[in-house]
Tab-separated table of C-alpha atoms in Angstrom:
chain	number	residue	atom	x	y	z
A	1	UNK	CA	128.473	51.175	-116.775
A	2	UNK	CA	125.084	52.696	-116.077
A	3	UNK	CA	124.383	53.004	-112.514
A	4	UNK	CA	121.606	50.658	-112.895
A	5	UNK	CA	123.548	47.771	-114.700
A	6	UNK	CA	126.247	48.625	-111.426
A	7	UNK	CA	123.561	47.954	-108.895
A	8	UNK	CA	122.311	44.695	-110.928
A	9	UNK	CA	126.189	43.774	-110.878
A	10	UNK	CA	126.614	44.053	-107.065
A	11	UNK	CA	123.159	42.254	-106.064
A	12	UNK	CA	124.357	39.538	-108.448
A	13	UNK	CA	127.725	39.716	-106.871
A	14	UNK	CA	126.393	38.934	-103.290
A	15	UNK	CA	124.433	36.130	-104.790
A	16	UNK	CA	126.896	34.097	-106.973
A	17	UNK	CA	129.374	34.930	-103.569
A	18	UNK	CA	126.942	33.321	-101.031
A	19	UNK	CA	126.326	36.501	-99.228
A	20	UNK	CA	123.104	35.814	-100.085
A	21	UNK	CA	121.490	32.892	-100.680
A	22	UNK	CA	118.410	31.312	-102.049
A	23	UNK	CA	115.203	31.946	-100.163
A	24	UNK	CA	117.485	34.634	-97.870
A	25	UNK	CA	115.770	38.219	-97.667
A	26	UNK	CA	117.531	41.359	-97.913
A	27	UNK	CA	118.278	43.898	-95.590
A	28	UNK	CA	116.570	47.257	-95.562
A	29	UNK	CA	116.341	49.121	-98.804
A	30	UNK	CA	118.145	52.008	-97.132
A	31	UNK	CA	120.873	49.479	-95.784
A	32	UNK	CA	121.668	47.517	-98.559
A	33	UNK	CA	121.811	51.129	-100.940
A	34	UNK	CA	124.220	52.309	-98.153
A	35	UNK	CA	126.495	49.054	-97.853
A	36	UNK	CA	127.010	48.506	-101.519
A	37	UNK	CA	127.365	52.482	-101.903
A	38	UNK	CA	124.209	52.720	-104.541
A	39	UNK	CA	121.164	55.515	-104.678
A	40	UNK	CA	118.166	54.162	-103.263
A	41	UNK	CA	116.626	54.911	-106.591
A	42	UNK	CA	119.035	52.651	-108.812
A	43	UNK	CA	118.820	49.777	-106.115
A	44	UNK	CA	115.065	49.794	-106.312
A	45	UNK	CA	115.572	49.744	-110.563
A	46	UNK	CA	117.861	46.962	-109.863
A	47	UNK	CA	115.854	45.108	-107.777
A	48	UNK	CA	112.958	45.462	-110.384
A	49	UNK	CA	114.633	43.942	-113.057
A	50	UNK	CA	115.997	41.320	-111.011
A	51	UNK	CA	112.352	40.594	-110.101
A	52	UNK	CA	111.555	40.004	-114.299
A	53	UNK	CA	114.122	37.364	-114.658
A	54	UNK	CA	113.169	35.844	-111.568
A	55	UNK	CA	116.492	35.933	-109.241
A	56	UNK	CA	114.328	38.281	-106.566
A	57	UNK	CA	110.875	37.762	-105.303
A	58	UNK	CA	109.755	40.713	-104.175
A	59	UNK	CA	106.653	40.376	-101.350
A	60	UNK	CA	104.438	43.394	-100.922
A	61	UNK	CA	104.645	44.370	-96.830
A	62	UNK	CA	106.981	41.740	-96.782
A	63	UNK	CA	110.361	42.254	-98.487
A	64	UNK	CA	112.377	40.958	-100.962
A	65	UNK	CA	114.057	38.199	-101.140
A	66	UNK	CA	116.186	35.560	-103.082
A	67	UNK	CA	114.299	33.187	-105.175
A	68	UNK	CA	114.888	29.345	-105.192
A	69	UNK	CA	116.922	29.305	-108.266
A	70	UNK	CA	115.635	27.000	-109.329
A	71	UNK	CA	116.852	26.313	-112.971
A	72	UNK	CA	112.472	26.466	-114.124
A	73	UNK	CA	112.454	29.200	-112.625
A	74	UNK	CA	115.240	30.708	-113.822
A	75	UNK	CA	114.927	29.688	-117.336
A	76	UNK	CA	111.001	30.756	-117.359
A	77	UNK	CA	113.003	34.244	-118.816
A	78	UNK	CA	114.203	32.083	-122.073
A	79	UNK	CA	110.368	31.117	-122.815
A	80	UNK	CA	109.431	35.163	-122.543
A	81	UNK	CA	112.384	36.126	-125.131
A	82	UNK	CA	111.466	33.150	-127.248
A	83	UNK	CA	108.427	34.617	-128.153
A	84	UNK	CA	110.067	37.963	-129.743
A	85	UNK	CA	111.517	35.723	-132.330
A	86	UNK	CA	111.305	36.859	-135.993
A	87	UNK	CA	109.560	34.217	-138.699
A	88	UNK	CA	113.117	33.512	-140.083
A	89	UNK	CA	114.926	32.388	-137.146
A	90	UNK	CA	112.280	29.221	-136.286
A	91	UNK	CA	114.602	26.984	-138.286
A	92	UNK	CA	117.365	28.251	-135.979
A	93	UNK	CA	115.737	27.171	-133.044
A	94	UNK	CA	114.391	23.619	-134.317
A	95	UNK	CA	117.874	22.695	-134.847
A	96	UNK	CA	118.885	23.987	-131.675
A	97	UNK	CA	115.895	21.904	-130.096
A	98	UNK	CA	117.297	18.400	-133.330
A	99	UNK	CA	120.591	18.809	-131.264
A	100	UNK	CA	118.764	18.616	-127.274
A	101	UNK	CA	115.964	16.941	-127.495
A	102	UNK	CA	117.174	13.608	-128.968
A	103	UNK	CA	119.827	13.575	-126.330
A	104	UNK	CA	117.247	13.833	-123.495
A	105	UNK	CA	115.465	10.871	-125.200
A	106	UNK	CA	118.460	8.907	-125.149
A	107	UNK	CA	119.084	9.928	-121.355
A	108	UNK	CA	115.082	8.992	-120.256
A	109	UNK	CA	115.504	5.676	-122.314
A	110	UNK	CA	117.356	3.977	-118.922
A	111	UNK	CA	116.072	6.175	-116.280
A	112	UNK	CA	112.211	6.185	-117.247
A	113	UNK	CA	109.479	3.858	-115.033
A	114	UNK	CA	107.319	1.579	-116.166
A	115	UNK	CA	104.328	3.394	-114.846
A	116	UNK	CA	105.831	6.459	-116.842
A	117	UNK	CA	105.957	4.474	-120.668
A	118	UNK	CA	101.921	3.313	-119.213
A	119	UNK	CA	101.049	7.308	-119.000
A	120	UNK	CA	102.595	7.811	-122.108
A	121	UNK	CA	101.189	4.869	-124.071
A	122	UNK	CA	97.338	6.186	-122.116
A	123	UNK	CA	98.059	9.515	-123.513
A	124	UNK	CA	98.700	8.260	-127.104
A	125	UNK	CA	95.781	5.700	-127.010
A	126	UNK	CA	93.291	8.762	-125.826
A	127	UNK	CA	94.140	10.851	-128.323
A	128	UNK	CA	93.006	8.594	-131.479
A	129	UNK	CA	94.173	7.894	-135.020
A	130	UNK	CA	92.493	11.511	-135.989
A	131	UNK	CA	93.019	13.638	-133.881
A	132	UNK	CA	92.490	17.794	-134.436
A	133	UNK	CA	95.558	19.906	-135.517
A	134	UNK	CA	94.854	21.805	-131.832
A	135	UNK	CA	94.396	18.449	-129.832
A	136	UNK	CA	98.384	16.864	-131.648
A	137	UNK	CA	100.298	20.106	-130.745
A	138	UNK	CA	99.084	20.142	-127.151
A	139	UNK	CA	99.421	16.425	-126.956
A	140	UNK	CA	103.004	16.222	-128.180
A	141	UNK	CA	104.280	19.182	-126.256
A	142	UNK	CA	103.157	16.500	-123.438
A	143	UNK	CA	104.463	13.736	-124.572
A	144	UNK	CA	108.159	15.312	-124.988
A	145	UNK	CA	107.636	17.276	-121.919
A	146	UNK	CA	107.098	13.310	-120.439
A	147	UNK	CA	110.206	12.488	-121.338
A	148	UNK	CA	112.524	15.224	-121.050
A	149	UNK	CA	111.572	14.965	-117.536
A	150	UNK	CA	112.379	11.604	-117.566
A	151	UNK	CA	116.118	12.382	-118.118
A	152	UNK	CA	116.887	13.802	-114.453
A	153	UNK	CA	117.360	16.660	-115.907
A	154	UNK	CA	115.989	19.608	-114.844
A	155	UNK	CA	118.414	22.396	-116.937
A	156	UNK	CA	117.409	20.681	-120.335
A	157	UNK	CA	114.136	20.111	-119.244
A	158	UNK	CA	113.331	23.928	-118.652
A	159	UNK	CA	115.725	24.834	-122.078
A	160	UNK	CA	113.326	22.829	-124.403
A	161	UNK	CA	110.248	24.375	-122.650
A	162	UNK	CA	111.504	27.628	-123.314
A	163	UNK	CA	112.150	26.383	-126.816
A	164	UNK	CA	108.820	25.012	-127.411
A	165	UNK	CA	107.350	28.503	-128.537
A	166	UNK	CA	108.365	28.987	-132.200
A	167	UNK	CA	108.552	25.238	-132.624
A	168	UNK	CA	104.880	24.307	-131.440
A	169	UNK	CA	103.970	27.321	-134.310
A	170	UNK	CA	105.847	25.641	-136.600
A	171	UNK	CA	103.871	22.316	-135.688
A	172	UNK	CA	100.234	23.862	-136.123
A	173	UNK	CA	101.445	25.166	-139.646
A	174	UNK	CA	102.257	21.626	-140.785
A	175	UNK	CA	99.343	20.227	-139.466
A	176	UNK	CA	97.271	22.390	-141.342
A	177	UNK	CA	98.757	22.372	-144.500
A	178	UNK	CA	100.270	18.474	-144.580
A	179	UNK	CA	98.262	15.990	-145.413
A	180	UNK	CA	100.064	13.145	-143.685
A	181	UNK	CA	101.506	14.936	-140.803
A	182	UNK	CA	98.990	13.684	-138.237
A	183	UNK	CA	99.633	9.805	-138.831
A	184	UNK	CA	103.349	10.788	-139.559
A	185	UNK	CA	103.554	12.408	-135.848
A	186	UNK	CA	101.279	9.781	-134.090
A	187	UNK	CA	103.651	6.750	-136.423
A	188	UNK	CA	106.922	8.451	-134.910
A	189	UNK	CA	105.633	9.117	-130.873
A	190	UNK	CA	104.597	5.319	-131.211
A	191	UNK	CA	108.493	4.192	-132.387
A	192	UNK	CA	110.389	6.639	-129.329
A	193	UNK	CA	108.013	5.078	-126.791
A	194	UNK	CA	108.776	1.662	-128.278
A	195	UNK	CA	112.596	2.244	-128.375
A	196	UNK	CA	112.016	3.340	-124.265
A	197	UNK	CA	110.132	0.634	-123.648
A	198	UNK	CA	113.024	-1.352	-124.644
A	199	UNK	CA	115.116	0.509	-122.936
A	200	UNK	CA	117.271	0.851	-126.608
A	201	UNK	CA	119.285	4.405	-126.074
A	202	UNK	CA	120.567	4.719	-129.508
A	203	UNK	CA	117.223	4.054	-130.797
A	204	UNK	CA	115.481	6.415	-129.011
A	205	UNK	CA	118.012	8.561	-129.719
A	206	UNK	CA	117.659	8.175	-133.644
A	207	UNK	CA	113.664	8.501	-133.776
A	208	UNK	CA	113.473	11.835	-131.576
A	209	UNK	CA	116.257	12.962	-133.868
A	210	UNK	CA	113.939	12.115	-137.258
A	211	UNK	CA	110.860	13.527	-135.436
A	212	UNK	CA	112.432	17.218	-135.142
A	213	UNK	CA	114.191	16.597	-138.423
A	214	UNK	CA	111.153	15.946	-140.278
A	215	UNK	CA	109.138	19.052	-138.771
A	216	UNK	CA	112.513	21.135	-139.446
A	217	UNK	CA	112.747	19.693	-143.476
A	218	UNK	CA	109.142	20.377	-143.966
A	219	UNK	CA	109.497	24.161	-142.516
A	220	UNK	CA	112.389	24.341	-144.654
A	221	UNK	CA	110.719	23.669	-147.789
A	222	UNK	CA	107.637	26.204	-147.169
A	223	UNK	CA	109.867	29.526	-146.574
């Protein structure tokens, strides 16, 4: 194991133990390298990385410490890998987002407010029957967002956001070269906010799962 992946190992072993815990700060560079028997040098590498992926916030004149872990904050990291993905693997990740996302619908359909579906419905009623290609992506990233968070949540919530990279691309591209996919989109936000509003689970369920599918089919066809 390289002597940086050790030092990673043993930071994450004091976390996931309780030795340290979220928001704690940790001792003394030179104390820490000398209790878990690491250079100062790979500790501080360690420490760095740790810092990418958000496990240690590290405050200039201040320390470092343990983040919230918060599972958005954790899962921010998924959203930065996304974005390496290659062309061919955005069908890979729509039907990883066909198999969540309807299931969060489903879940929001008994646990979303009234004054929720009225933000939603606002939202939809602002943004017009013709709307620009730029003005439905941002829009239904929203409106999803909306519910996801509606399902109490707050791992799947942060996994589609980090999934929302490739498949907002994949959105723009059909908007620009589908004729129909504009009123198709708008047709289909209209029928999941409907099914919520009456509180049907299976049928939100079933029009989340023909909004990815339809995005994912007409991706399918083009490559």
């Amino acid at each position: 194991m390289a002597v940086t992946d050790e030092a990673i190992e043993k930071i994450k072993g004091m976390i996931v133990s309780g030795a340290l815990r979220p928001g704690d700060r940790l001792p003394k560079e030179s104390e820490l390298a000398a209790e878990l028997g690491l250079s100062r040098n790979s500790l501080r590498e360690a420490v760095r990385a740790l810092s990418l992926i958000r496990i240690l916030d590290v405050r200039q004149g201040d320390g470092t410490y343990v983040t919230s872990l918060d599972p958005q904050l954790l899962l921010e990291a998924l959203s930065f890998v996304v974005d390496f993905h290659r062309d061919d693997t955005v069908l890979e990740f729509l039907a990883v987002r066909r198999i969540l996302e309807p299931a969060a619908t489903a879940m929001a359909a008994t646990g979303i407010t009234e004054a929720q579906l009225d933000v939603l419905s606002s939202q939809l009623d602002a943004l017009g029957a013709q709307p620009s290609v730029e003005e439905l992506v941002a829009s239904d990233l929203e409106f999803h967002r909306g519910i996801v968070q509606s399902s109490g949540n707050s791992v799947l919530c942060s996994l589609l956001d980090g999934l929302s990279g490739p498949t907002t691309r994949a959105r723009v591209w059909r908007g620009l070269t589908q004729e129909d996919a504009v009123s198709r989109t708008l047709h289909e936000h209209r029928a999941i906010l409907s099914a919520l509003r009456d509180r049907d689970t299976e049928a939100a369920r079933s029009w989340a799962t023909v909004h990815v599918a339809s995005v994912e089919q007409w991706l399918r066809s083009t490559l």
